[in-house]
Tab-separated table of C-alpha atoms and ligand atoms in Angstrom:
chain	number	residue	atom	x	y	z
A	156	MET	CA	24.272	3.986	3.670
A	157	ASN	CA	26.137	0.713	4.159
A	158	GLU	CA	24.093	-0.689	7.033
A	159	GLY	CA	21.628	-3.472	6.371
A	160	LEU	CA	17.908	-2.960	6.381
A	161	ASN	CA	17.306	-4.660	9.745
A	162	THR	CA	19.718	-2.198	11.325
A	163	ARG	CA	18.267	0.831	9.573
A	164	VAL	CA	14.651	0.212	10.633
A	165	ILE	CA	15.722	-0.130	14.270
A	166	HIS	CA	18.255	2.711	14.602
A	167	HIS	CA	16.146	5.711	13.705
A	168	GLY	CA	18.854	8.301	14.459
A	169	GLU	CA	18.175	11.661	16.104
A	170	SER	CA	15.705	11.544	19.026
A	171	TYR	CA	15.662	15.321	19.705
A	172	ALA	CA	16.325	14.552	23.389
A	173	ALA	CA	20.130	14.505	23.395
A	174	ASP	CA	20.713	14.843	27.137
A	175	THR	CA	18.357	12.064	28.251
A	176	GLY	CA	19.960	8.912	26.838
A	177	THR	CA	16.514	7.785	25.773
A	178	VAL	CA	16.502	4.670	23.571
A	179	MET	CA	13.031	5.220	22.145
A	180	PRO	CA	12.287	8.748	20.922
A	181	PRO	CA	9.889	10.732	23.127
A	182	ILE	CA	6.443	11.771	21.877
A	183	PHE	CA	6.322	15.516	21.131
A	184	PRO	CA	2.665	16.541	21.355
A	185	SER	CA	3.520	20.247	21.386
A	186	SER	CA	1.550	22.206	18.790
A	187	THR	CA	4.069	25.047	18.798
A	188	PHE	CA	7.816	25.599	19.287
A	189	ALA	CA	9.815	28.617	20.510
A	190	HIS	CA	11.040	30.824	17.689
A	191	GLY	CA	14.686	30.350	16.729
A	192	ASN	CA	15.166	26.758	18.017
A	193	PRO	CA	18.181	25.037	16.389
A	194	ASN	CA	16.093	22.442	14.511
A	195	GLY	CA	13.812	25.037	12.929
A	196	PHE	CA	10.506	23.705	14.256
A	197	ASP	CA	7.725	26.284	14.470
A	198	TYR	CA	4.208	24.827	14.384
A	199	THR	CA	3.287	21.131	14.209
A	200	ARG	CA	1.136	21.409	11.066
A	201	SER	CA	4.362	22.209	9.207
A	202	GLY	CA	6.734	19.908	11.069
A	203	ASN	CA	7.363	18.078	14.316
A	204	PRO	CA	10.231	15.961	15.708
A	205	ASN	CA	8.118	12.780	15.470
A	206	PHE	CA	7.354	13.476	11.799
A	207	ARG	CA	11.027	14.061	11.082
A	208	ILE	CA	12.133	10.851	12.835
A	209	LEU	CA	9.642	8.797	10.799
A	210	ASP	CA	10.518	10.677	7.564
A	211	GLY	CA	14.122	9.619	8.093
A	212	VAL	CA	13.376	5.928	8.646
A	213	LEU	CA	10.984	5.748	5.693
A	214	ALA	CA	13.493	7.434	3.352
A	215	SER	CA	16.162	5.022	4.556
A	216	VAL	CA	13.961	1.960	3.936
A	217	GLU	CA	12.979	3.254	0.499
A	218	GLY	CA	16.609	4.138	-0.247
A	219	CYS	CA	15.686	7.659	-1.335
A	220	ALA	CA	16.453	11.278	-0.503
A	221	HIS	CA	13.108	12.459	0.921
A	222	ALA	CA	10.004	11.111	2.657
A	223	THR	CA	7.042	13.180	3.839
A	224	VAL	CA	4.509	11.771	6.273
A	225	PHE	CA	0.751	12.365	6.251
A	226	ALA	CA	-2.279	11.537	8.374
A	227	SER	CA	-3.286	8.549	6.217
A	228	GLY	CA	-2.720	6.969	2.835
A	229	VAL	CA	-5.648	8.993	1.497
A	230	SER	CA	-4.017	12.184	2.860
A	231	ALA	CA	-0.828	11.291	0.979
A	232	ILE	CA	-2.867	10.774	-2.216
A	233	THR	CA	-4.626	14.115	-1.655
A	234	ALA	CA	-1.246	15.820	-1.195
A	235	VAL	CA	-0.026	14.567	-4.585
A	236	VAL	CA	-3.224	15.169	-6.545
A	237	SER	CA	-3.605	18.689	-5.109
A	238	GLN	CA	-0.447	19.633	-7.027
A	239	LEU	CA	-2.330	19.192	-10.323
A	240	LYS	CA	-4.575	21.844	-11.860
A	241	GLN	CA	-7.828	22.253	-13.727
A	242	GLY	CA	-7.792	20.528	-17.113
A	243	ASP	CA	-4.861	18.231	-16.302
A	244	LEU	CA	-5.229	14.616	-17.404
A	245	VAL	CA	-4.183	11.690	-15.178
A	246	LEU	CA	-3.842	8.279	-16.769
A	247	CYS	CA	-4.800	5.809	-14.044
A	248	GLU	CA	-4.467	2.067	-13.787
A	249	GLU	CA	-8.076	0.809	-13.893
A	250	ASN	CA	-7.750	-1.256	-10.698
A	251	LEU	CA	-6.637	1.467	-8.292
A	252	TYR	CA	-7.560	1.220	-4.612
A	253	GLY	CA	-11.236	2.120	-4.166
A	254	CYS	CA	-10.627	5.264	-2.092
A	255	THR	CA	-8.211	6.567	-4.733
A	256	VAL	CA	-10.892	6.107	-7.399
A	257	ARG	CA	-13.475	7.853	-5.220
A	258	LEU	CA	-11.136	10.788	-4.616
A	259	PHE	CA	-10.501	11.273	-8.335
A	260	GLU	CA	-14.115	10.789	-9.434
A	261	GLN	CA	-16.093	12.399	-6.609
A	262	VAL	CA	-13.744	15.133	-5.384
A	263	PHE	CA	-11.058	16.193	-7.870
A	264	ALA	CA	-13.347	15.812	-10.906
A	265	LYS	CA	-15.340	18.756	-9.462
A	266	PHE	CA	-12.194	20.890	-9.821
A	267	GLY	CA	-11.760	19.993	-13.482
A	268	LEU	CA	-9.186	17.228	-13.150
A	269	ARG	CA	-9.605	14.622	-15.887
A	270	THR	CA	-8.900	10.890	-15.543
A	271	GLU	CA	-8.698	7.973	-17.945
A	272	TRP	CA	-8.688	4.402	-16.680
A	273	LEU	CA	-6.456	1.900	-18.464
A	274	ASP	CA	-5.185	-1.631	-18.075
A	275	PHE	CA	-1.440	-1.042	-17.711
A	276	THR	CA	-0.582	-4.662	-18.462
A	277	GLN	CA	-1.622	-3.913	-22.065
A	278	PRO	CA	0.555	-2.161	-24.677
A	279	GLN	CA	-2.371	0.163	-25.537
A	280	ALA	CA	-1.782	1.907	-22.203
A	281	LEU	CA	1.773	2.753	-23.254
A	282	ASP	CA	0.477	4.103	-26.568
A	283	ALA	CA	-2.016	6.245	-24.641
A	284	ILE	CA	0.831	7.854	-22.680
A	285	ARG	CA	2.559	8.811	-25.922
A	286	THR	CA	-0.555	10.155	-27.641
A	287	SER	CA	-2.334	11.944	-24.765
A	288	GLN	CA	0.772	13.277	-22.914
A	289	PRO	CA	-0.905	13.271	-19.481
A	290	ALA	CA	0.151	15.468	-16.540
A	291	MET	CA	0.651	12.339	-14.438
A	292	VAL	CA	0.474	8.546	-14.550
A	293	TRP	CA	-0.954	6.780	-11.483
A	294	LEU	CA	-0.109	3.118	-10.920
A	295	GLU	CA	-0.543	0.529	-8.220
A	296	SER	CA	1.078	-2.895	-8.177
A	297	PRO	CA	0.096	-5.465	-7.092
A	298	THR	CA	-3.509	-4.269	-7.372
A	299	ASN	CA	-6.393	-4.820	-4.977
A	300	PRO	CA	-7.892	-7.432	-4.747
A	301	LEU	CA	-6.767	-9.369	-7.844
A	302	LEU	CA	-3.010	-8.789	-7.401
A	303	LYS	CA	-2.422	-7.804	-11.004
A	304	VAL	CA	1.252	-6.932	-11.480
A	305	ILE	CA	2.258	-4.006	-13.702
A	306	ASP	CA	5.706	-3.760	-15.265
A	307	LEU	CA	6.714	-0.480	-13.601
A	308	GLN	CA	10.017	-0.143	-15.431
A	309	GLU	CA	8.332	-0.583	-18.805
A	310	VAL	CA	5.880	2.250	-18.053
A	311	CYS	CA	8.605	4.529	-16.651
A	312	ASP	CA	10.765	3.971	-19.729
A	313	VAL	CA	7.944	5.576	-21.733
A	314	THR	CA	7.224	8.456	-19.335
A	315	ARG	CA	10.823	9.468	-18.547
A	316	PRO	CA	11.777	11.004	-21.938
A	317	LEU	CA	8.402	12.801	-21.946
A	318	GLY	CA	8.982	14.242	-18.460
A	319	ILE	CA	5.707	12.823	-17.121
A	320	PRO	CA	5.730	12.085	-13.372
A	321	VAL	CA	4.704	8.574	-12.314
A	322	VAL	CA	3.156	7.788	-8.936
A	323	VAL	CA	3.244	4.206	-7.679
A	324	ASP	CA	1.063	3.181	-4.749
A	325	ASN	CA	3.449	0.685	-3.144
A	326	THR	CA	1.285	-0.188	-0.126
A	327	PHE	CA	0.799	-3.887	-0.950
A	328	ALA	CA	4.457	-4.672	-1.667
A	329	THR	CA	6.336	-2.191	0.591
A	330	ALA	CA	9.862	-1.019	-0.200
A	331	LEU	CA	11.178	-4.302	1.174
A	332	VAL	CA	9.709	-6.176	-1.764
A	333	GLN	CA	9.512	-3.596	-4.542
A	334	ARG	CA	11.401	-0.346	-5.256
A	335	PRO	CA	9.373	1.926	-7.539
A	336	LEU	CA	11.895	4.804	-7.472
A	337	GLU	CA	14.706	2.536	-8.682
A	338	LEU	CA	12.433	1.387	-11.513
A	339	GLY	CA	11.945	5.013	-12.598
A	340	ALA	CA	8.898	6.257	-10.680
A	341	THR	CA	8.886	9.873	-9.475
A	342	LEU	CA	6.893	9.212	-6.316
A	343	SER	CA	6.457	6.072	-4.228
A	344	LEU	CA	3.348	6.403	-2.097
A	345	THR	CA	2.442	4.200	0.868
A	346	SER	CA	-0.389	3.826	3.316
A	347	THR	CA	1.759	3.260	6.413
A	348	THR	CA	-1.451	2.105	8.126
A	349	LYS	CA	-0.837	-1.320	6.588
A	350	TYR	CA	2.487	-3.242	6.637
A	351	ILE	CA	4.713	-0.342	7.732
A	352	ASN	CA	2.940	0.106	11.066
A	353	GLY	CA	1.796	-3.493	11.033
A	354	HIS	CA	-0.228	-3.523	14.256
A	355	SER	CA	-3.603	-2.165	13.121
A	356	ASP	CA	-3.484	0.636	15.674
A	357	ALA	CA	-2.617	3.814	13.736
A	358	LEU	CA	-3.315	5.483	10.402
A	359	GLY	CA	-0.619	7.092	8.311
A	360	GLY	CA	0.663	7.735	4.817
A	361	ALA	CA	3.924	8.756	3.193
A	362	VAL	CA	5.336	9.949	-0.120
A	363	CYS	CA	8.952	9.084	-0.985
A	364	THR	CA	10.956	10.766	-3.753
A	365	ASN	CA	14.432	11.682	-4.975
A	366	ASP	CA	13.121	14.836	-6.666
A	367	PRO	CA	13.738	17.961	-4.513
A	368	ASP	CA	10.911	19.895	-6.229
A	369	TRP	CA	8.394	17.160	-5.464
A	370	HIS	CA	9.693	17.020	-1.900
A	371	GLN	CA	8.996	20.748	-1.512
A	372	LYS	CA	5.529	20.226	-2.985
A	373	MET	CA	4.791	17.502	-0.432
A	374	VAL	CA	5.991	19.643	2.484
A	375	PHE	CA	3.818	22.468	1.158
A	376	SER	CA	0.747	20.185	0.833
A	377	GLN	CA	1.270	18.845	4.343
A	378	LYS	CA	0.919	22.282	5.908
A	379	ALA	CA	-1.259	24.102	3.353
A	380	LEU	CA	-3.967	21.427	3.227
A	381	GLY	CA	-3.654	20.356	6.866
A	382	LEU	CA	-2.740	16.772	5.936
A	383	GLN	CA	-0.248	16.310	8.774
A	384	PRO	CA	-0.337	13.204	11.002
A	385	SER	CA	-0.446	13.261	14.790
A	386	PRO	CA	2.885	13.014	16.632
A	387	PHE	CA	1.552	10.017	18.562
A	388	ASP	CA	0.649	8.092	15.381
A	389	CYS	CA	4.116	8.841	13.973
A	390	TRP	CA	5.618	7.517	17.160
A	391	LEU	CA	3.567	4.302	16.903
A	392	ILE	CA	4.541	3.849	13.249
A	393	THR	CA	8.211	4.494	14.101
A	394	ARG	CA	7.882	1.686	16.633
A	395	GLY	CA	6.016	-0.563	14.208
A	396	ILE	CA	8.506	-0.275	11.375
A	397	LYS	CA	11.312	-1.580	13.598
A	398	THR	CA	9.931	-5.100	13.126
A	399	LEU	CA	8.823	-4.736	9.485
A	400	PRO	CA	11.467	-7.100	8.033
A	401	LEU	CA	10.803	-9.707	10.751
A	402	ARG	CA	7.048	-9.519	10.344
A	403	LEU	CA	7.101	-9.599	6.574
A	404	ARG	CA	9.409	-12.596	6.472
A	405	GLN	CA	6.950	-14.601	8.616
A	406	GLN	CA	3.876	-13.279	6.800
A	407	MET	CA	5.248	-13.941	3.319
A	408	GLY	CA	6.367	-17.455	4.265
A	409	ASN	CA	2.884	-18.176	5.597
A	410	ALA	CA	1.219	-16.610	2.536
A	411	ALA	CA	3.229	-18.638	0.012
A	412	ALA	CA	2.439	-21.873	1.876
A	413	LEU	CA	-1.291	-21.069	2.189
A	414	ALA	CA	-1.454	-20.196	-1.512
A	415	ASP	CA	-0.043	-23.650	-2.340
A	416	GLN	CA	-2.444	-25.344	0.096
A	417	LEU	CA	-5.459	-23.542	-1.392
A	418	ALA	CA	-4.411	-24.233	-4.986
A	419	LYS	CA	-4.611	-27.989	-4.314
A	420	HIS	CA	-8.169	-27.850	-2.971
A	421	PRO	CA	-10.977	-29.109	-5.233
A	422	LYS	CA	-13.315	-26.279	-4.161
A	423	VAL	CA	-10.848	-23.620	-5.390
A	424	ASN	CA	-11.209	-22.276	-8.960
A	425	TRP	CA	-7.916	-20.405	-8.889
A	426	VAL	CA	-5.376	-18.817	-6.552
A	427	ARG	CA	-3.647	-15.514	-7.244
A	428	TYR	CA	-0.210	-15.006	-5.672
A	429	PRO	CA	2.507	-13.027	-7.498
A	430	HIS	CA	5.368	-15.500	-7.131
A	431	ARG	CA	3.369	-18.588	-8.149
A	432	SER	CA	4.055	-19.827	-11.668
A	433	ASP	CA	0.307	-19.720	-12.476
A	434	HIS	CA	0.097	-15.948	-11.862
A	435	PRO	CA	-0.762	-14.143	-15.142
A	436	GLN	CA	2.200	-11.719	-14.812
A	437	HIS	CA	4.492	-14.213	-13.134
A	438	ALA	CA	7.626	-13.239	-15.070
A	439	VAL	CA	7.229	-9.524	-14.278
A	440	ALA	CA	6.453	-10.324	-10.626
A	441	ASN	CA	9.596	-12.440	-10.315
A	442	ARG	CA	11.744	-9.714	-11.822
A	443	GLN	CA	10.189	-6.759	-10.037
A	444	MET	CA	9.349	-8.136	-6.595
A	445	SER	CA	11.933	-9.775	-4.329
A	446	ALA	CA	9.153	-11.952	-2.836
A	447	GLY	CA	5.458	-12.601	-3.398
A	448	GLY	CA	4.055	-10.440	-0.598
A	449	ALA	CA	1.571	-11.550	2.045
A	450	ILE	CA	-1.783	-11.163	0.277
A	451	VAL	CA	-3.418	-14.185	-1.336
A	452	THR	CA	-6.603	-13.911	-3.405
A	453	VAL	CA	-8.715	-16.988	-4.069
A	454	SER	CA	-11.829	-17.769	-6.082
A	455	PHE	CA	-13.913	-20.495	-4.421
A	456	ASN	CA	-16.345	-22.558	-6.413
A	457	ALA	CA	-19.148	-21.477	-4.081
A	458	SER	CA	-22.139	-19.150	-3.848
A	459	GLN	CA	-22.064	-15.801	-2.079
A	460	ASP	CA	-23.727	-17.321	1.022
A	461	GLN	CA	-21.414	-20.327	1.103
A	462	THR	CA	-18.360	-18.089	0.768
A	463	TYR	CA	-19.602	-15.742	3.483
A	464	THR	CA	-20.205	-18.741	5.795
A	465	LEU	CA	-16.721	-20.060	5.063
A	466	CYS	CA	-15.195	-16.691	6.003
A	467	LYS	CA	-17.166	-16.647	9.239
A	468	GLN	CA	-16.084	-20.193	10.129
A	469	LEU	CA	-12.418	-19.284	10.194
A	470	ARG	CA	-11.057	-18.864	13.683
A	471	TRP	CA	-7.756	-17.092	13.053
A	472	PHE	CA	-8.771	-14.941	10.099
A	473	THR	CA	-10.943	-12.043	11.244
A	474	MET	CA	-13.414	-10.926	8.612
A	475	ALA	CA	-12.419	-7.279	8.244
A	476	GLU	CA	-11.274	-4.621	5.819
A	477	SER	CA	-7.670	-3.393	5.798
A	478	LEU	CA	-4.563	-5.532	5.535
A	479	GLY	CA	-0.933	-5.791	6.482
A	480	GLY	CA	-1.209	-6.278	10.249
A	481	ILE	CA	0.321	-9.109	12.274
A	482	GLU	CA	-3.121	-10.713	12.621
A	483	SER	CA	-4.627	-12.592	9.679
A	484	LEU	CA	-7.686	-11.036	8.059
A	485	ILE	CA	-10.077	-12.180	5.381
A	486	CYS	CA	-12.127	-9.933	3.109
A	487	HIS	CA	-15.116	-11.050	1.028
A	488	PRO	CA	-15.470	-8.190	-1.484
A	489	ALA	CA	-18.985	-9.231	-2.652
A	490	THR	CA	-20.454	-8.601	0.821
A	491	MET	CA	-17.916	-6.070	2.146
A	492	THR	CA	-15.761	-3.642	0.113
A	493	HIS	CA	-17.720	-4.071	-3.138
A	494	ALA	CA	-21.215	-4.710	-1.696
A	495	ALA	CA	-22.558	-1.471	-3.210
A	496	VAL	CA	-20.896	-1.995	-6.609
A	497	SER	CA	-23.173	-3.014	-9.515
A	498	ALA	CA	-23.001	-6.563	-10.882
A	499	ALA	CA	-21.702	-5.229	-14.217
A	500	VAL	CA	-18.822	-3.319	-12.599
A	501	LYS	CA	-17.990	-6.304	-10.385
A	502	ALA	CA	-17.850	-8.525	-13.465
A	503	LYS	CA	-15.563	-6.019	-15.200
A	504	LEU	CA	-13.274	-5.922	-12.144
A	505	GLY	CA	-13.239	-9.733	-12.003
A	506	ILE	CA	-14.880	-9.855	-8.578
A	507	ASP	CA	-17.194	-12.849	-8.281
A	508	ASP	CA	-19.267	-14.038	-5.312
A	509	GLY	CA	-16.714	-16.701	-4.365
A	510	LEU	CA	-13.721	-14.329	-4.318
A	511	VAL	CA	-11.870	-13.735	-1.056
A	512	ARG	CA	-8.687	-11.887	-0.183
A	513	PHE	CA	-6.473	-13.153	2.635
A	514	SER	CA	-4.155	-10.766	4.440
A	515	VAL	CA	-1.877	-13.344	5.996
A	516	GLY	CA	-0.511	-12.593	9.445
A	517	CYS	CA	2.310	-13.802	11.675
A	518	GLU	CA	0.489	-16.689	13.383
A	519	ASP	CA	1.936	-20.213	13.328
A	520	LEU	CA	1.546	-21.663	9.862
A	521	THR	CA	0.125	-24.981	11.111
A	522	ASP	CA	-2.666	-23.157	12.986
A	523	LEU	CA	-3.605	-21.205	9.863
A	524	GLN	CA	-3.447	-24.336	7.706
A	525	GLN	CA	-5.644	-26.366	10.071
A	526	ASP	CA	-8.101	-23.494	10.333
A	527	LEU	CA	-8.441	-23.310	6.546
A	528	GLU	CA	-8.801	-27.076	6.303
A	529	GLN	CA	-11.675	-27.225	8.817
A	530	ALA	CA	-13.530	-24.373	7.122
A	531	LEU	CA	-13.073	-25.913	3.673
A	532	GLU	CA	-14.400	-29.271	4.910
A	533	GLN	CA	-17.668	-27.583	5.820
A	534	LEU	CA	-17.860	-26.208	2.293
A	535	ALA	CA	-17.552	-29.690	0.785
B	52	LIG	C1	-5.321	1.380	2.606
B	52	LIG	C2	-4.812	1.824	1.306
B	52	LIG	C3	-4.840	3.179	0.949
B	52	LIG	C4	-5.429	4.235	1.839
B	52	LIG	O1	-4.722	4.338	3.032
B	52	LIG	P1	-5.392	4.860	4.412
B	52	LIG	O2	-4.229	4.850	5.340
B	52	LIG	O3	-6.472	3.894	4.758
B	52	LIG	O4	-5.931	6.224	4.138
B	52	LIG	C5	-4.331	3.539	-0.284
B	52	LIG	N1	-3.835	2.614	-1.134
B	52	LIG	C6	-3.805	1.307	-0.831
B	52	LIG	C7	-3.255	0.326	-1.807
B	52	LIG	C8	-4.288	0.858	0.393
B	52	LIG	O5	-4.259	-0.444	0.699
């Protein structure tokens, strides 16, 4: 694999339509395939040309042997967790994505799976791996919404000699910015709904690995649990990923500039952005991530109502959940994602009423900057 990344995301390889000269792969909506076809397709729940095309591009971007696609990020998480059994212990980073927490606590707990929630920036978490010998370690970095950065290599150096598999949810960074498998993780998991597709018009998930046994487990989960994506969504995501490096470059440039602009404002308590020198894990972020990503989290010195009003006054940042698309979004956890969470839990998570998370898009930087400036003036 000598080609550069820009080339690899565009030239997806086999289109399974050899005699047409098609440049884009066709969409294969067929649920079933004639027995004995040369590519070994049989029934779409266990494989489809559009899955295989996307598998190939994702594995190439991640620089790994195998990728398996799923219907969503949550489907990919389900596929991995379903490989565990009753009584197994999973040591989880305490700031995992909310849907991952819900899946562990409200679904898999019923089947006897045990979880412990730890702060993996602390050495006690490494001690816990050694003493409790879990069946799996589940990490996410940077975390949502506070962008905490975990030293993935440090954790994997502890798990490797013990043979404990490590899962890293790499959705926020993407393989362009951070390479969990090269740092020692067993599985790199992504919600392709976010940056990989990048256009907020399809859901998908993927698990990347170099381990052939885990690859077989993912293929098994895809068909046995019915976690397969639709061929059309795979086709959209295959199209979306072609511009991933271009989009991310623009988004990350915008995000770094907006983080600096916000940090200077008197109404801002603090800004969290991994490649800024005031980030709490700045040294790890600089070593582990090739750039700072395109999410910026800010704490405004403002009440819940004032912060909500500020979000609503922005013209180019739509107030919405999700992230990673070409359009800028803003999320106010206190009234949106964490509205139902108790004050005590919010305090523990570090989510205050003035906290907002920006998912910075591809718009012109000056438009985003002016938009922020006008909204902040109203706050003052
Ligand atoms: C969105 C997201 C998920 C879930 O992905 P879906 O595609 O929405 O199912 C998991 N992890 C992280 C970090 C996410 O941002």
